[in-house]
PDB file of C-alpha atoms and ligand atoms in Angstrom:
ATOM      1  CA  UNK A 854      -3.848  20.245  20.314  1.00 57.00           C
ATOM      2  CA  UNK A 855      -1.673  17.108  20.216  1.00 55.00           C
ATOM      3  CA  UNK A 856       0.639  15.582  22.789  1.00 57.00           C
ATOM      4  CA  UNK A 857       3.203  12.813  22.517  1.00 68.00           C
ATOM      5  CA  UNK A 858       0.742  10.315  23.971  1.00 81.00           C
ATOM      6  CA  UNK A 859      -2.187  11.349  21.795  1.00 89.00           C
ATOM      7  CA  UNK A 860      -1.845  10.418  18.056  1.00 96.00           C
ATOM      8  CA  UNK A 861      -3.698  12.614  15.571  1.00 97.00           C
ATOM      9  CA  UNK A 862      -7.285  11.880  14.654  1.00 98.00           C
ATOM     10  CA  UNK A 863      -5.938  10.755  11.262  1.00 98.00           C
ATOM     11  CA  UNK A 864      -3.712   8.161  12.890  1.00 98.00           C
ATOM     12  CA  UNK A 865      -6.397   7.002  15.288  1.00 98.00           C
ATOM     13  CA  UNK A 866      -8.828   6.525  12.315  1.00 98.00           C
ATOM     14  CA  UNK A 867      -6.185   4.308  10.695  1.00 98.00           C
ATOM     15  CA  UNK A 868      -4.787   6.698   8.057  1.00 98.00           C
ATOM     16  CA  UNK A 869      -5.638   7.042   4.361  1.00 98.00           C
ATOM     17  CA  UNK A 870      -6.706   3.416   3.712  1.00 98.00           C
ATOM     18  CA  UNK A 871      -9.286   3.400   6.476  1.00 98.00           C
ATOM     19  CA  UNK A 872     -10.522   6.947   5.739  1.00 98.00           C
ATOM     20  CA  UNK A 873     -10.851   6.179   1.990  1.00 98.00           C
ATOM     21  CA  UNK A 874     -12.879   3.024   2.805  1.00 98.00           C
ATOM     22  CA  UNK A 875     -15.257   4.928   5.014  1.00 98.00           C
ATOM     23  CA  UNK A 876     -15.682   7.760   2.417  1.00 98.00           C
ATOM     24  CA  UNK A 877     -16.300   5.107  -0.264  1.00 98.00           C
ATOM     25  CA  UNK A 878     -19.298   3.784   1.761  1.00 98.00           C
ATOM     26  CA  UNK A 879     -20.506   7.304   2.676  1.00 98.00           C
ATOM     27  CA  UNK A 880     -20.434   8.680  -0.835  1.00 98.00           C
ATOM     28  CA  UNK A 881     -22.346   5.624  -2.213  1.00 98.00           C
ATOM     29  CA  UNK A 882     -24.922   6.179   0.542  1.00 98.00           C
ATOM     30  CA  UNK A 883     -25.248   9.916   0.027  1.00 98.00           C
ATOM     31  CA  UNK A 884     -25.372   9.780  -3.800  1.00 97.00           C
ATOM     32  CA  UNK A 885     -28.296   7.326  -3.612  1.00 97.00           C
ATOM     33  CA  UNK A 886     -30.152   8.926  -0.658  1.00 98.00           C
ATOM     34  CA  UNK A 887     -33.709   9.838  -1.802  1.00 98.00           C
ATOM     35  CA  UNK A 888     -33.910  12.428   0.996  1.00 98.00           C
ATOM     36  CA  UNK A 889     -31.102  14.265  -0.681  1.00 98.00           C
ATOM     37  CA  UNK A 890     -31.998  13.659  -4.291  1.00 98.00           C
ATOM     38  CA  UNK A 891     -35.412  15.074  -3.554  1.00 97.00           C
ATOM     39  CA  UNK A 892     -33.584  18.396  -4.168  1.00 98.00           C
ATOM     40  CA  UNK A 893     -33.389  18.543  -7.951  1.00 98.00           C
ATOM     41  CA  UNK A 894     -30.188  20.581  -7.799  1.00 98.00           C
ATOM     42  CA  UNK A 895     -28.476  17.960  -5.682  1.00 98.00           C
ATOM     43  CA  UNK A 896     -29.892  15.137  -7.810  1.00 98.00           C
ATOM     44  CA  UNK A 897     -28.534  16.713 -11.012  1.00 98.00           C
ATOM     45  CA  UNK A 898     -25.035  17.101  -9.419  1.00 97.00           C
ATOM     46  CA  UNK A 899     -25.077  13.631  -7.973  1.00 96.00           C
ATOM     47  CA  UNK A 900     -25.732  12.200 -11.364  1.00 95.00           C
ATOM     48  CA  UNK A 901     -23.183  14.383 -13.099  1.00 97.00           C
ATOM     49  CA  UNK A 902     -20.040  14.121 -10.950  1.00 97.00           C
ATOM     50  CA  UNK A 903     -18.160  10.775 -11.368  1.00 97.00           C
ATOM     51  CA  UNK A 904     -18.231   8.945  -7.925  1.00 97.00           C
ATOM     52  CA  UNK A 905     -14.460   8.130  -8.077  1.00 98.00           C
ATOM     53  CA  UNK A 906     -13.485  11.766  -8.336  1.00 98.00           C
ATOM     54  CA  UNK A 907     -15.993  12.794  -5.710  1.00 98.00           C
ATOM     55  CA  UNK A 908     -14.641  10.151  -3.265  1.00 98.00           C
ATOM     56  CA  UNK A 909     -11.139  11.269  -4.041  1.00 98.00           C
ATOM     57  CA  UNK A 910     -11.791  14.892  -3.115  1.00 98.00           C
ATOM     58  CA  UNK A 911     -13.816  14.024   0.016  1.00 98.00           C
ATOM     59  CA  UNK A 912     -11.052  11.610   1.177  1.00 98.00           C
ATOM     60  CA  UNK A 913      -8.466  14.272   0.626  1.00 98.00           C
ATOM     61  CA  UNK A 914     -10.474  16.748   2.656  1.00 98.00           C
ATOM     62  CA  UNK A 915     -11.192  14.363   5.556  1.00 98.00           C
ATOM     63  CA  UNK A 916      -7.526  13.301   5.766  1.00 98.00           C
ATOM     64  CA  UNK A 917      -6.494  16.905   5.784  1.00 98.00           C
ATOM     65  CA  UNK A 918      -9.125  17.940   8.371  1.00 97.00           C
ATOM     66  CA  UNK A 919      -8.076  14.970  10.678  1.00 98.00           C
ATOM     67  CA  UNK A 920      -4.465  16.056  10.677  1.00 98.00           C
ATOM     68  CA  UNK A 921      -3.030  13.838   7.916  1.00 98.00           C
ATOM     69  CA  UNK A 922      -0.303  14.885   5.511  1.00 98.00           C
ATOM     70  CA  UNK A 923      -2.700  15.380   2.525  1.00 98.00           C
ATOM     71  CA  UNK A 924      -3.638  18.826   1.181  1.00 98.00           C
ATOM     72  CA  UNK A 925      -7.216  19.406   0.028  1.00 98.00           C
ATOM     73  CA  UNK A 926      -7.121  20.528  -3.598  1.00 98.00           C
ATOM     74  CA  UNK A 927     -10.878  20.907  -4.362  1.00 98.00           C
ATOM     75  CA  UNK A 928     -13.102  23.944  -4.303  1.00 98.00           C
ATOM     76  CA  UNK A 929     -14.123  25.613  -0.968  1.00 97.00           C
ATOM     77  CA  UNK A 930     -17.225  24.271   0.772  1.00 97.00           C
ATOM     78  CA  UNK A 931     -19.169  27.500   0.090  1.00 96.00           C
ATOM     79  CA  UNK A 932     -18.158  27.522  -3.587  1.00 96.00           C
ATOM     80  CA  UNK A 933     -19.126  23.899  -4.257  1.00 97.00           C
ATOM     81  CA  UNK A 934     -22.356  23.884  -2.360  1.00 97.00           C
ATOM     82  CA  UNK A 935     -24.054  27.339  -2.497  1.00 94.00           C
ATOM     83  CA  UNK A 936     -25.643  26.691  -5.899  1.00 95.00           C
ATOM     84  CA  UNK A 937     -27.268  23.485  -4.525  1.00 97.00           C
ATOM     85  CA  UNK A 938     -29.532  25.395  -2.115  1.00 97.00           C
ATOM     86  CA  UNK A 939     -29.227  22.702   0.598  1.00 98.00           C
ATOM     87  CA  UNK A 940     -31.844  23.018   3.294  1.00 97.00           C
ATOM     88  CA  UNK A 941     -31.671  22.270   6.991  1.00 96.00           C
ATOM     89  CA  UNK A 942     -33.585  19.034   6.484  1.00 97.00           C
ATOM     90  CA  UNK A 943     -31.206  17.912   3.804  1.00 97.00           C
ATOM     91  CA  UNK A 944     -28.266  18.654   6.071  1.00 98.00           C
ATOM     92  CA  UNK A 945     -29.848  16.490   8.754  1.00 97.00           C
ATOM     93  CA  UNK A 946     -30.298  13.621   6.273  1.00 98.00           C
ATOM     94  CA  UNK A 947     -26.689  13.961   5.288  1.00 98.00           C
ATOM     95  CA  UNK A 948     -25.485  13.894   8.942  1.00 98.00           C
ATOM     96  CA  UNK A 949     -27.687  10.815   9.486  1.00 98.00           C
ATOM     97  CA  UNK A 950     -25.849   9.121   6.546  1.00 98.00           C
ATOM     98  CA  UNK A 951     -22.545  10.062   8.111  1.00 98.00           C
ATOM     99  CA  UNK A 952     -23.443   8.297  11.375  1.00 96.00           C
ATOM    100  CA  UNK A 953     -24.759   5.250   9.647  1.00 97.00           C
ATOM    101  CA  UNK A 954     -21.450   4.845   7.927  1.00 98.00           C
ATOM    102  CA  UNK A 955     -19.362   5.512  11.062  1.00 97.00           C
ATOM    103  CA  UNK A 956     -21.495   2.959  12.966  1.00 97.00           C
ATOM    104  CA  UNK A 957     -21.122   0.386  10.170  1.00 98.00           C
ATOM    105  CA  UNK A 958     -17.297   0.640  10.453  1.00 98.00           C
ATOM    106  CA  UNK A 959     -17.546   0.740  14.287  1.00 97.00           C
ATOM    107  CA  UNK A 960     -15.600   4.001  14.586  1.00 97.00           C
ATOM    108  CA  UNK A 961     -15.191   4.519  18.392  1.00 97.00           C
ATOM    109  CA  UNK A 962     -17.223   7.182  20.169  1.00 97.00           C
ATOM    110  CA  UNK A 963     -14.377   9.570  20.846  1.00 97.00           C
ATOM    111  CA  UNK A 964     -13.262   9.608  17.154  1.00 97.00           C
ATOM    112  CA  UNK A 965     -16.994   9.984  16.120  1.00 97.00           C
ATOM    113  CA  UNK A 966     -17.301  12.998  18.385  1.00 97.00           C
ATOM    114  CA  UNK A 967     -14.248  14.604  16.802  1.00 97.00           C
ATOM    115  CA  UNK A 968     -15.582  13.967  13.354  1.00 96.00           C
ATOM    116  CA  UNK A 969     -18.939  15.373  14.413  1.00 94.00           C
ATOM    117  CA  UNK A 970     -17.203  18.606  15.390  1.00 96.00           C
ATOM    118  CA  UNK A 971     -15.438  18.773  12.020  1.00 96.00           C
ATOM    119  CA  UNK A 972     -18.666  18.062  10.083  1.00 96.00           C
ATOM    120  CA  UNK A 973     -20.682  20.664  12.122  1.00 96.00           C
ATOM    121  CA  UNK A 974     -17.990  23.311  11.514  1.00 96.00           C
ATOM    122  CA  UNK A 975     -18.788  23.195   7.765  1.00 96.00           C
ATOM    123  CA  UNK A 976     -22.536  23.605   8.144  1.00 96.00           C
ATOM    124  CA  UNK A 977     -22.693  27.452   7.702  1.00 95.00           C
ATOM    125  CA  UNK A 978     -20.853  27.111   4.434  1.00 96.00           C
ATOM    126  CA  UNK A 979     -23.022  24.276   3.081  1.00 97.00           C
ATOM    127  CA  UNK A 980     -26.612  24.967   4.226  1.00 97.00           C
ATOM    128  CA  UNK A 981     -28.198  27.696   2.083  1.00 93.00           C
ATOM    129  CA  UNK A 982     -29.995  29.387   5.005  1.00 72.00           C
ATOM    130  CA  UNK A 983     -26.829  29.473   7.074  1.00 49.00           C
ATOM    131  CA  UNK A 984     -27.951  32.199   9.548  1.00 54.00           C
ATOM    132  CA  UNK A 985     -30.732  29.824  10.729  1.00 51.00           C
ATOM    133  CA  UNK A 986     -28.489  26.745  10.495  1.00 47.00           C
ATOM    134  CA  UNK A 987     -25.807  28.188  12.780  1.00 50.00           C
ATOM    135  CA  UNK A 988     -28.404  28.667  15.546  1.00 46.00           C
ATOM    136  CA  UNK A 989     -29.453  25.075  15.296  1.00 44.00           C
ATOM    137  CA  UNK A 990     -25.988  23.494  15.152  1.00 42.00           C
TER     138      UNK A 990
HETATM  139  C1  LIG B 233     -19.470  17.976   6.034  1.00 96.25           C
HETATM  140  C2  LIG B 233     -20.222  18.107   5.041  1.00 96.25           C
HETATM  141  C3  LIG B 233     -19.761  18.031   3.585  1.00 96.25           C
HETATM  142  C4  LIG B 233     -18.447  17.912   3.071  1.00 96.25           C
HETATM  143  C5  LIG B 233     -17.160  17.830   3.889  1.00 96.25           C
HETATM  144  C6  LIG B 233     -18.635  17.851   1.598  1.00 96.25           C
HETATM  145  C7  LIG B 233     -17.545  17.742   0.745  1.00 96.25           C
HETATM  146  C8  LIG B 233     -17.581  17.962  -0.604  1.00 96.25           C
HETATM  147  C9  LIG B 233     -16.460  18.062  -1.508  1.00 96.25           C
HETATM  148  C10 LIG B 233     -14.987  17.874  -1.055  1.00 96.25           C
HETATM  149  C11 LIG B 233     -16.936  18.266  -2.711  1.00 96.25           C
HETATM  150  C12 LIG B 233     -16.102  18.446  -4.068  1.00 96.25           C
HETATM  151  C13 LIG B 233     -15.711  19.948  -4.264  1.00 96.25           C
HETATM  152  C14 LIG B 233     -15.143  20.171  -5.670  1.00 96.25           C
HETATM  153  O1  LIG B 233     -15.826  19.799  -6.647  1.00 96.25           O
HETATM  154  O2  LIG B 233     -14.034  20.732  -5.737  1.00 96.25           O
HETATM  155  C15 LIG B 233     -18.398  18.339  -2.694  1.00 96.25           C
HETATM  156  C16 LIG B 233     -19.313  18.548  -3.699  1.00 96.25           C
HETATM  157  C17 LIG B 233     -20.639  18.219  -3.573  1.00 96.25           C
HETATM  158  N1  LIG B 233     -21.383  18.057  -2.443  1.00 96.25           N
HETATM  159 FE1  LIG B 233     -20.644  18.098  -0.636  1.00 96.25          FE
HETATM  160  N2  LIG B 233     -19.984  17.988   1.292  1.00 96.25           N
HETATM  161  C18 LIG B 233     -20.697  18.062   2.434  1.00 96.25           C
HETATM  162  C19 LIG B 233     -22.058  18.183   2.550  1.00 96.25           C
HETATM  163  C20 LIG B 233     -22.907  17.983   1.475  1.00 96.25           C
HETATM  164  C21 LIG B 233     -24.421  17.878   1.579  1.00 96.25           C
HETATM  165  C22 LIG B 233     -25.151  17.986   2.893  1.00 96.25           C
HETATM  166  C23 LIG B 233     -24.824  17.636   0.280  1.00 96.25           C
HETATM  167  C24 LIG B 233     -26.150  17.374  -0.259  1.00 96.25           C
HETATM  168  C25 LIG B 233     -27.338  17.530   0.481  1.00 96.25           C
HETATM  169  C26 LIG B 233     -23.641  17.666  -0.638  1.00 96.25           C
HETATM  170  C27 LIG B 233     -23.670  17.461  -1.976  1.00 96.25           C
HETATM  171  C28 LIG B 233     -22.672  17.735  -2.863  1.00 96.25           C
HETATM  172  C29 LIG B 233     -22.785  17.688  -4.277  1.00 96.25           C
HETATM  173  C30 LIG B 233     -24.017  17.328  -5.068  1.00 96.25           C
HETATM  174  C31 LIG B 233     -21.485  18.055  -4.820  1.00 96.25           C
HETATM  175  C32 LIG B 233     -21.078  18.182  -6.294  1.00 96.25           C
HETATM  176  C33 LIG B 233     -21.268  19.652  -6.648  1.00 96.25           C
HETATM  177  C34 LIG B 233     -20.927  19.972  -8.107  1.00 96.25           C
HETATM  178  O3  LIG B 233     -19.806  19.553  -8.551  1.00 96.25           O
HETATM  179  O4  LIG B 233     -21.710  20.620  -8.727  1.00 96.25           O
HETATM  180  N3  LIG B 233     -22.523  17.857   0.205  1.00 96.25           N
HETATM  181  N4  LIG B 233     -18.768  18.154  -1.301  1.00 96.25           N
END
């Protein structure tokens, strides 16, 4: 819900230039994370997809989820992740990378909390054993 006094999360984050900068750092971090690439399916995909396109799609998605004017044009989260068989532990490593990046750019606590809620909402679609993951979220 938004009011006249409260700009959207998108605006508070600084719009597309800031979000794209943060996503650039995050995707570099995630694509090189040995905790994630220990999963051979993730490792294969991380070495197959061109980083620029990956960053484009994730930027589009984050902008859209934060209330920006962009539309997400990629595949659904379930469709693009189910074949990767992502575990709870890999999810936790990914979330850790997200916070390392947000801290690096000194994103304020309130905006981090809103981003955490957005990230958590995707967990059942991304973690392979989603019934268990939902209970832990
Ligand atoms: C909030 C959590 C996440 C979001 C918002 C997200 C977002 C995305 C997006 C937008 C795409 C591109 C979809 C397309 O090709 O149309 C994608 C693909 C991918 N994601 Fe994620 N992701 C998340 C979590 C994860 C995690 C935890 C991992 C690994 C442990 C991961 C690994 C991958 C890989 C390897 C691909 C490429 C798949 C392929 O093209 O075969 N993602 N993700």
